[in-house]
Amino acid sequence: MNAILLRSCFVLFVLSLYGSFLHAEDNQVQPDPVEAPESTLMLDLPETGMDPTAIDFQALPKIKGKHGVVSLGDEEWNFRLHNYLAFHDGKYFCFWSHGPVVEDKARQHLQYSTSLDGLNWEEPRVLLGPPKEGYGYIARGLWVRDNQLIALASLYEAPSFNGGDLELVASIWDIDKQSWSEPQLIFDDALNNFPPKKLATGEWMMSKRSAKRDVSILIGGVKAIDDWKEFPLSTYKADGGGKPEEPFWWKLPDDNLVGLFRDNSRSGRLLRAFSTDNGRSWTKMTKTNFPDATSKFHVTHTSNGYWVMFSNPNPKQRNPLCMSVSRDGLVFDRMVRLPVPEELENAKWADSSRFGSTRYESWQYPHSIEQNGSVLVAFSRRKQTVEVIQIDLDDIAGLYLD
């Protein structure tokens, strides 16, 4: 047997051992996927195991929750998407992209609303109005930094942010005046996906895409809100054929980082990578076994120790909107549907013969925060409303009582 064949047999033996570890019982030591990033394991449910094709999404149980409406459609401005939440100065803030008909058209702008309890919202107001002719704004997150609330948005050249002018800008909330400042430039050629979060180093970090759709990491934000250093992560066509979009990241207990990506190659799975040097470099992306409708998702690490991901896991459509739960930040072992009402009173749909931009009822683009003993999730129905679901932390923990 030659050396090459011997080496191949050894690799297969090691991978088989690694696979057996992944299938081990919870009380056994499992290898750290950060050290073995080629692992595809991200989902292991009690009912269907690691096979995402075995999931009956409509038969998933519903978790309890309370529902609220932030904004409904109207005749001139049908489009509402890219919802973001924050809690600041004793109240909830929600803002979103607000435009005509569908996303990324000229005149798309930003609206916001506030709430004292997360369920009952004030009448929406304009945060940033339609920009100069031929351009639009995309909501990009609410960043709480040094007791300031900062609304991030990307100014793009319509009809799409791909290929044209693109700038990340910020508008700061003035508590005394109860109003937003004029936008200021944060970074050029940038469409971030979520607001910055703090690294173990004390630096802020956020992922972003360029007008060419390449993915990179911005680290900084300490000295000033426009002080960032960029670290490339992946071209739009990654090694292995995936097309990473709408990147998100979170810290593990050891301060290593998980990066998760929607796959625009429509594999129907999420892509994952890891960083062990605070976001400066990343492992090769791996297609996981976690299913996805090629849509946006969001993860919150709760104070009672769970990672909860809100997403559309049905690869065929953005319905249902689900919550998946992990106890280690790596493998999600519970999945439930959110209690989204099937019908919405007083909605003014743009076209009653269609469900927004799809031919089915869709609930998409969630964003979540934890506050006052519950997780609040904002999402859009048909890309024409902004709604919220409030879930008690005790009900999340209760998923493990069986």
Short mmCIF file of C-alpha atoms in Angstrom, two decimals:
data_model
loop_
_atom_site.label_atom_id
_atom_site.label_comp_id
_atom_site.label_asym_id
_atom_site.label_seq_id
_atom_site.Cartn_x
_atom_site.Cartn_y
_atom_site.Cartn_z
CA MET A 1 0.00 0.00 0.00
CA ASN A 2 1.58 3.30 -1.06
CA ALA A 3 1.98 6.37 1.16
CA ILE A 4 -0.89 8.31 -0.42
CA LEU A 5 -3.34 5.45 0.13
CA LEU A 6 -2.17 5.02 3.73
CA ARG A 7 -2.68 8.72 4.39
CA SER A 8 -6.18 8.62 2.87
CA CYS A 9 -7.14 5.66 5.04
CA PHE A 10 -5.88 7.48 8.13
CA VAL A 11 -7.95 10.59 7.31
CA LEU A 12 -11.08 8.51 6.82
CA PHE A 13 -10.40 6.73 10.14
CA VAL A 14 -10.03 10.05 11.99
CA LEU A 15 -13.20 11.46 10.42
CA SER A 16 -15.14 8.31 11.35
CA LEU A 17 -13.97 8.65 14.95
CA TYR A 18 -14.98 12.31 14.91
CA GLY A 19 -18.42 11.39 13.58
CA SER A 20 -18.88 8.84 16.35
CA PHE A 21 -18.03 11.51 18.92
CA LEU A 22 -20.67 13.80 17.44
CA HIS A 23 -23.28 11.07 17.89
CA ALA A 24 -22.27 10.46 21.51
CA GLU A 25 -24.64 10.98 24.42
CA ASP A 26 -24.83 14.43 26.03
CA ASN A 27 -22.92 13.26 29.12
CA GLN A 28 -19.87 12.27 27.07
CA VAL A 29 -17.07 14.57 25.98
CA GLN A 30 -17.51 15.78 22.41
CA PRO A 31 -14.81 17.36 20.24
CA ASP A 32 -14.91 21.11 19.87
CA PRO A 33 -16.19 22.05 16.36
CA VAL A 34 -14.05 25.18 16.58
CA GLU A 35 -11.09 22.81 16.34
CA ALA A 36 -12.88 20.71 13.71
CA PRO A 37 -14.71 23.35 11.64
CA GLU A 38 -15.41 20.90 8.81
CA SER A 39 -18.21 19.45 10.95
CA THR A 40 -21.63 19.93 9.40
CA LEU A 41 -23.47 19.25 12.66
CA MET A 42 -25.62 22.18 13.78
CA LEU A 43 -29.01 20.52 14.26
CA ASP A 44 -29.95 17.45 16.33
CA LEU A 45 -33.62 17.32 17.32
CA PRO A 46 -35.19 14.73 19.66
CA GLU A 47 -37.84 13.73 17.12
CA THR A 48 -35.91 13.76 13.83
CA GLY A 49 -32.26 13.70 14.85
CA MET A 50 -29.74 15.22 12.47
CA ASP A 51 -31.82 14.77 9.30
CA PRO A 52 -33.38 18.13 8.34
CA THR A 53 -35.43 16.52 5.56
CA ALA A 54 -37.39 14.55 8.17
CA ILE A 55 -38.87 17.67 9.78
CA ASP A 56 -42.58 18.34 9.30
CA PHE A 57 -42.47 22.10 9.81
CA GLN A 58 -46.22 22.61 10.07
CA ALA A 59 -46.42 19.90 12.73
CA LEU A 60 -43.82 21.53 14.98
CA PRO A 61 -45.25 22.59 18.35
CA LYS A 62 -45.96 26.27 18.98
CA ILE A 63 -44.36 28.08 21.88
CA LYS A 64 -46.52 30.47 23.90
CA GLY A 65 -46.16 34.17 23.23
CA LYS A 66 -47.90 37.53 23.00
CA HIS A 67 -48.42 39.34 19.69
CA GLY A 68 -48.30 43.04 18.86
CA VAL A 69 -48.42 45.22 15.74
CA VAL A 70 -45.94 48.03 15.11
CA SER A 71 -46.87 49.18 11.59
CA LEU A 72 -49.38 48.19 8.91
CA GLY A 73 -49.34 48.80 5.17
CA ASP A 74 -50.87 51.82 3.47
CA GLU A 75 -51.63 52.83 -0.11
CA GLU A 76 -48.46 54.83 -0.78
CA TRP A 77 -45.92 52.93 1.31
CA ASN A 78 -46.59 49.20 1.05
CA PHE A 79 -43.12 47.89 1.85
CA ARG A 80 -41.83 47.23 5.40
CA LEU A 81 -38.82 45.04 6.11
CA HIS A 82 -35.37 44.93 7.83
CA ASN A 83 -36.86 45.27 11.33
CA TYR A 84 -34.52 46.07 14.26
CA LEU A 85 -35.15 46.40 17.99
CA ALA A 86 -33.38 48.05 20.92
CA PHE A 87 -34.19 49.04 24.51
CA HIS A 88 -32.95 52.50 25.48
CA ASP A 89 -33.91 55.26 27.91
CA GLY A 90 -36.64 53.13 29.48
CA LYS A 91 -38.48 52.17 26.29
CA TYR A 92 -38.38 49.89 23.28
CA PHE A 93 -37.38 51.22 19.86
CA CYS A 94 -38.14 49.55 16.54
CA PHE A 95 -37.15 50.84 13.12
CA TRP A 96 -37.34 49.46 9.61
CA SER A 97 -37.01 50.06 5.87
CA HIS A 98 -40.14 51.78 4.58
CA GLY A 99 -40.76 52.01 0.85
CA PRO A 100 -43.02 51.73 -2.19
CA VAL A 101 -44.15 48.28 -3.34
CA VAL A 102 -40.97 46.17 -2.92
CA GLU A 103 -37.49 46.54 -1.44
CA ASP A 104 -34.54 48.57 -2.66
CA LYS A 105 -36.43 51.07 -4.80
CA ALA A 106 -35.67 54.78 -4.84
CA ARG A 107 -37.39 56.79 -2.08
CA GLN A 108 -37.12 53.90 0.38
CA HIS A 109 -36.56 55.50 3.77
CA LEU A 110 -36.64 54.75 7.50
CA GLN A 111 -39.47 54.86 10.02
CA TYR A 112 -39.50 54.04 13.72
CA SER A 113 -41.82 53.61 16.68
CA THR A 114 -41.44 53.33 20.45
CA SER A 115 -43.19 51.29 23.13
CA LEU A 116 -43.16 51.05 26.91
CA ASP A 117 -44.03 47.34 27.05
CA GLY A 118 -42.91 45.97 23.68
CA LEU A 119 -46.45 45.11 22.59
CA ASN A 120 -48.29 48.43 22.32
CA TRP A 121 -46.57 50.85 19.95
CA GLU A 122 -46.84 54.56 19.25
CA GLU A 123 -47.82 55.85 15.81
CA PRO A 124 -44.78 55.36 13.51
CA ARG A 125 -42.69 58.40 12.60
CA VAL A 126 -40.01 59.17 10.03
CA LEU A 127 -36.45 58.56 11.20
CA LEU A 128 -34.76 59.50 7.92
CA GLY A 129 -36.89 60.63 4.99
CA PRO A 130 -36.36 59.67 1.36
CA PRO A 131 -32.79 60.66 0.36
CA LYS A 132 -31.59 62.39 -2.80
CA GLU A 133 -33.16 61.44 -6.12
CA GLY A 134 -32.37 57.93 -7.31
CA TYR A 135 -31.28 56.71 -3.86
CA GLY A 136 -32.77 54.91 -0.87
CA TYR A 137 -32.00 53.89 2.71
CA ILE A 138 -31.87 50.35 4.13
CA ALA A 139 -32.26 49.95 7.90
CA ARG A 140 -29.15 48.27 9.34
CA GLY A 141 -29.56 48.15 13.09
CA LEU A 142 -29.89 50.02 16.38
CA TRP A 143 -26.55 50.30 18.18
CA VAL A 144 -26.45 51.21 21.88
CA ARG A 145 -22.95 52.66 22.46
CA ASP A 146 -21.87 54.57 25.59
CA ASN A 147 -25.49 55.33 26.50
CA GLN A 148 -26.20 56.62 23.00
CA LEU A 149 -28.73 55.07 20.63
CA ILE A 150 -27.45 55.05 17.06
CA ALA A 151 -29.56 54.08 14.05
CA LEU A 152 -27.42 52.59 11.29
CA ALA A 153 -28.49 52.64 7.65
CA SER A 154 -26.97 52.05 4.25
CA LEU A 155 -27.50 54.72 1.62
CA TYR A 156 -27.63 52.98 -1.76
CA GLU A 157 -28.05 53.86 -5.39
CA ALA A 158 -31.40 52.41 -6.54
CA PRO A 159 -32.73 50.08 -7.75
CA SER A 160 -30.37 47.80 -5.79
CA PHE A 161 -27.43 48.07 -3.41
CA ASN A 162 -25.47 45.68 -5.64
CA GLY A 163 -22.89 47.40 -7.84
CA GLY A 164 -23.75 51.05 -7.21
CA ASP A 165 -22.87 53.71 -4.64
CA LEU A 166 -23.09 52.38 -1.10
CA GLU A 167 -22.39 54.10 2.24
CA LEU A 168 -23.01 53.12 5.86
CA VAL A 169 -24.36 56.11 7.79
CA ALA A 170 -25.49 56.78 11.36
CA SER A 171 -28.18 58.93 12.95
CA ILE A 172 -28.01 59.56 16.73
CA TRP A 173 -31.03 59.80 19.04
CA ASP A 174 -31.20 63.06 21.01
CA ILE A 175 -32.91 62.25 24.31
CA ASP A 176 -33.58 65.91 25.15
CA LYS A 177 -35.09 66.77 21.77
CA GLN A 178 -36.62 63.32 21.23
CA SER A 179 -35.39 63.37 17.65
CA TRP A 180 -32.73 61.92 15.35
CA SER A 181 -29.63 63.75 14.06
CA GLU A 182 -28.69 64.23 10.43
CA PRO A 183 -26.88 61.17 9.06
CA GLN A 184 -23.08 61.00 9.17
CA LEU A 185 -20.77 58.66 7.24
CA ILE A 186 -19.52 55.61 9.16
CA PHE A 187 -17.85 53.52 6.44
CA ASP A 188 -17.78 53.57 2.66
CA ASP A 189 -18.97 50.68 0.47
CA ALA A 190 -20.68 48.98 3.38
CA LEU A 191 -23.96 47.21 4.00
CA ASN A 192 -23.74 45.74 7.49
CA ASN A 193 -26.31 43.16 8.50
CA PHE A 194 -26.66 43.78 12.24
CA PRO A 195 -25.39 46.45 14.65
CA PRO A 196 -21.95 46.02 16.27
CA LYS A 197 -21.46 43.83 19.32
CA LYS A 198 -18.54 43.87 21.75
CA LEU A 199 -15.65 41.42 21.53
CA ALA A 200 -13.77 40.12 24.57
CA THR A 201 -11.11 42.74 23.73
CA GLY A 202 -13.58 45.58 24.31
CA GLU A 203 -13.64 46.41 20.61
CA TRP A 204 -16.85 46.51 18.62
CA MET A 205 -17.35 44.20 15.65
CA MET A 206 -19.87 43.93 12.84
CA SER A 207 -19.98 42.02 9.58
CA LYS A 208 -20.61 43.76 6.29
CA ARG A 209 -21.05 43.26 2.57
CA SER A 210 -19.68 45.43 -0.21
CA ALA A 211 -21.48 46.54 -3.35
CA LYS A 212 -19.84 43.50 -4.97
CA ARG A 213 -21.39 41.37 -2.18
CA ASP A 214 -18.05 40.27 -0.74
CA VAL A 215 -18.18 39.67 3.03
CA SER A 216 -15.76 41.25 5.49
CA ILE A 217 -15.48 42.16 9.16
CA LEU A 218 -15.25 45.66 10.64
CA ILE A 219 -13.53 45.96 14.04
CA GLY A 220 -13.18 49.18 16.02
CA GLY A 221 -15.80 51.70 17.05
CA VAL A 222 -14.05 52.48 20.35
CA LYS A 223 -12.37 55.82 19.66
CA ALA A 224 -15.19 57.02 17.41
CA ILE A 225 -18.22 55.61 15.62
CA ASP A 226 -16.43 55.98 12.27
CA ASP A 227 -13.13 54.38 13.37
CA TRP A 228 -13.00 50.88 11.85
CA LYS A 229 -10.46 48.44 10.44
CA GLU A 230 -11.60 45.99 7.78
CA PHE A 231 -10.72 42.27 7.64
CA PRO A 232 -11.78 40.30 4.53
CA LEU A 233 -13.76 37.13 5.20
CA SER A 234 -15.06 35.75 1.89
CA THR A 235 -15.80 36.64 -1.69
CA TYR A 236 -19.45 36.33 -2.73
CA LYS A 237 -18.68 32.93 -4.21
CA ALA A 238 -16.94 31.13 -1.37
CA ASP A 239 -14.72 28.08 -1.54
CA GLY A 240 -17.01 25.12 -1.89
CA GLY A 241 -19.59 26.94 -4.01
CA GLY A 242 -21.65 28.68 -1.33
CA LYS A 243 -22.73 32.30 -1.70
CA PRO A 244 -22.62 33.84 1.81
CA GLU A 245 -25.15 36.58 2.51
CA GLU A 246 -26.58 38.37 5.55
CA PRO A 247 -23.76 37.33 7.92
CA PHE A 248 -24.21 37.07 11.67
CA TRP A 249 -21.85 36.14 14.53
CA TRP A 250 -21.88 35.38 18.25
CA LYS A 251 -19.44 34.58 21.06
CA LEU A 252 -19.05 31.16 22.61
CA PRO A 253 -18.30 30.76 26.35
CA ASP A 254 -14.56 30.55 25.56
CA ASP A 255 -14.79 33.83 23.57
CA ASN A 256 -14.23 32.09 20.24
CA LEU A 257 -16.66 33.24 17.55
CA VAL A 258 -19.26 31.52 15.40
CA GLY A 259 -20.07 33.07 12.03
CA LEU A 260 -23.33 32.03 10.35
CA PHE A 261 -24.41 32.87 6.81
CA ARG A 262 -27.42 32.55 4.56
CA ASP A 263 -26.46 30.66 1.39
CA ASN A 264 -27.61 32.43 -1.75
CA SER A 265 -26.64 29.42 -3.87
CA ARG A 266 -29.95 28.05 -2.51
CA SER A 267 -28.48 24.94 -0.96
CA GLY A 268 -31.27 25.13 1.63
CA ARG A 269 -28.69 25.04 4.43
CA LEU A 270 -26.88 27.61 6.58
CA LEU A 271 -23.14 28.11 6.18
CA ARG A 272 -20.85 28.31 9.22
CA ALA A 273 -17.29 29.41 10.03
CA PHE A 274 -15.27 30.03 13.20
CA SER A 275 -12.75 32.57 14.44
CA THR A 276 -10.29 32.03 17.30
CA ASP A 277 -8.57 35.44 17.04
CA ASN A 278 -11.44 37.88 17.68
CA GLY A 279 -12.64 38.06 14.09
CA ARG A 280 -9.32 38.75 12.37
CA SER A 281 -9.38 35.45 10.48
CA TRP A 282 -11.94 32.72 9.89
CA THR A 283 -12.05 29.04 9.00
CA LYS A 284 -13.36 27.87 5.66
CA MET A 285 -17.16 27.99 5.45
CA THR A 286 -18.95 24.68 5.83
CA LYS A 287 -22.48 23.88 4.75
CA THR A 288 -24.23 22.73 7.92
CA ASN A 289 -27.20 20.41 8.33
CA PHE A 290 -29.37 23.31 9.56
CA PRO A 291 -32.16 23.99 7.02
CA ASP A 292 -32.98 27.46 5.75
CA ALA A 293 -35.34 29.14 3.28
CA THR A 294 -32.55 31.43 1.99
CA SER A 295 -33.71 34.13 4.35
CA LYS A 296 -32.45 36.33 7.17
CA PHE A 297 -32.12 34.94 10.71
CA HIS A 298 -31.10 36.25 14.13
CA VAL A 299 -29.61 34.75 17.29
CA THR A 300 -29.84 36.06 20.88
CA HIS A 301 -27.90 34.62 23.83
CA THR A 302 -30.32 34.76 26.74
CA SER A 303 -29.43 35.52 30.35
CA ASN A 304 -30.62 32.05 31.41
CA GLY A 305 -28.02 30.43 29.19
CA TYR A 306 -29.67 29.59 25.87
CA TRP A 307 -28.86 30.61 22.32
CA VAL A 308 -32.19 31.19 20.55
CA MET A 309 -32.27 31.50 16.78
CA PHE A 310 -35.26 32.92 14.92
CA SER A 311 -35.40 31.85 11.29
CA ASN A 312 -37.36 30.32 8.42
CA PRO A 313 -36.02 26.74 8.51
CA ASN A 314 -38.37 25.37 5.86
CA PRO A 315 -36.18 25.39 2.71
CA LYS A 316 -39.27 25.67 0.50
CA GLN A 317 -40.74 28.91 1.86
CA ARG A 318 -40.53 31.64 4.50
CA ASN A 319 -43.21 30.01 6.60
CA PRO A 320 -43.32 29.09 9.41
CA LEU A 321 -41.21 31.47 11.47
CA CYS A 322 -39.47 29.31 14.06
CA MET A 323 -37.33 29.50 17.18
CA SER A 324 -34.50 26.99 17.55
CA VAL A 325 -32.63 26.62 20.85
CA SER A 326 -29.08 25.57 21.70
CA ARG A 327 -27.47 24.96 25.08
CA ASP A 328 -23.87 25.29 23.87
CA GLY A 329 -24.07 27.79 20.99
CA LEU A 330 -23.08 25.11 18.50
CA VAL A 331 -25.84 22.50 18.12
CA PHE A 332 -29.54 23.41 18.20
CA ASP A 333 -31.62 20.65 19.76
CA ARG A 334 -35.08 22.20 20.03
CA MET A 335 -37.28 23.79 17.34
CA VAL A 336 -40.75 25.31 17.73
CA ARG A 337 -43.02 27.57 15.71
CA LEU A 338 -43.75 31.12 16.81
CA PRO A 339 -47.42 31.87 17.61
CA VAL A 340 -47.94 34.20 14.65
CA PRO A 341 -51.64 34.90 14.02
CA GLU A 342 -52.80 33.45 10.71
CA GLU A 343 -54.92 36.52 9.98
CA LEU A 344 -54.16 40.17 10.71
CA GLU A 345 -56.97 42.64 11.30
CA ASN A 346 -56.98 46.04 9.59
CA ALA A 347 -54.11 45.16 7.25
CA LYS A 348 -54.12 47.03 3.92
CA TRP A 349 -52.44 44.68 1.50
CA ALA A 350 -50.84 46.04 -1.65
CA ASP A 351 -52.37 43.33 -3.83
CA SER A 352 -54.97 40.94 -2.48
CA SER A 353 -54.17 38.39 -5.20
CA ARG A 354 -50.62 37.96 -3.91
CA PHE A 355 -48.88 37.72 -0.58
CA GLY A 356 -46.38 40.53 -1.01
CA SER A 357 -43.39 39.42 -3.08
CA THR A 358 -44.28 35.71 -2.80
CA ARG A 359 -47.30 33.59 -3.65
CA TYR A 360 -47.78 32.34 -0.11
CA GLU A 361 -48.15 33.86 3.35
CA SER A 362 -44.66 34.77 4.52
CA TRP A 363 -43.22 35.85 7.89
CA GLN A 364 -39.59 36.87 7.65
CA TYR A 365 -36.51 38.89 8.65
CA PRO A 366 -36.67 38.52 12.44
CA HIS A 367 -34.65 40.50 14.95
CA SER A 368 -34.69 39.78 18.69
CA ILE A 369 -33.63 41.27 22.02
CA GLU A 370 -34.00 40.16 25.63
CA GLN A 371 -35.55 42.56 28.12
CA ASN A 372 -37.58 42.29 31.34
CA GLY A 373 -37.59 38.49 31.49
CA SER A 374 -38.64 37.87 27.92
CA VAL A 375 -37.36 37.81 24.36
CA LEU A 376 -39.02 40.23 21.94
CA VAL A 377 -38.94 39.31 18.24
CA ALA A 378 -39.77 41.71 15.42
CA PHE A 379 -40.64 40.38 11.96
CA SER A 380 -42.45 41.32 8.73
CA ARG A 381 -45.52 39.69 7.21
CA ARG A 382 -45.58 39.69 3.39
CA LYS A 383 -42.90 42.41 3.60
CA GLN A 384 -45.77 44.81 4.31
CA THR A 385 -46.10 44.90 8.11
CA VAL A 386 -43.94 45.13 11.21
CA GLU A 387 -45.10 42.85 14.05
CA VAL A 388 -43.68 41.50 17.30
CA ILE A 389 -43.91 38.34 19.40
CA GLN A 390 -42.95 38.37 23.11
CA ILE A 391 -41.76 35.05 24.63
CA ASP A 392 -41.08 34.47 28.34
CA LEU A 393 -37.63 33.12 29.22
CA ASP A 394 -39.31 30.51 31.43
CA ASP A 395 -41.15 29.12 28.41
CA ILE A 396 -37.85 28.74 26.56
CA ALA A 397 -36.34 26.87 29.50
CA GLY A 398 -39.52 24.77 29.65
CA LEU A 399 -38.68 23.18 26.30
CA TYR A 400 -36.16 21.04 28.19
CA LEU A 401 -38.44 19.85 30.98
CA ASP A 402 -39.44 16.76 29.00
#
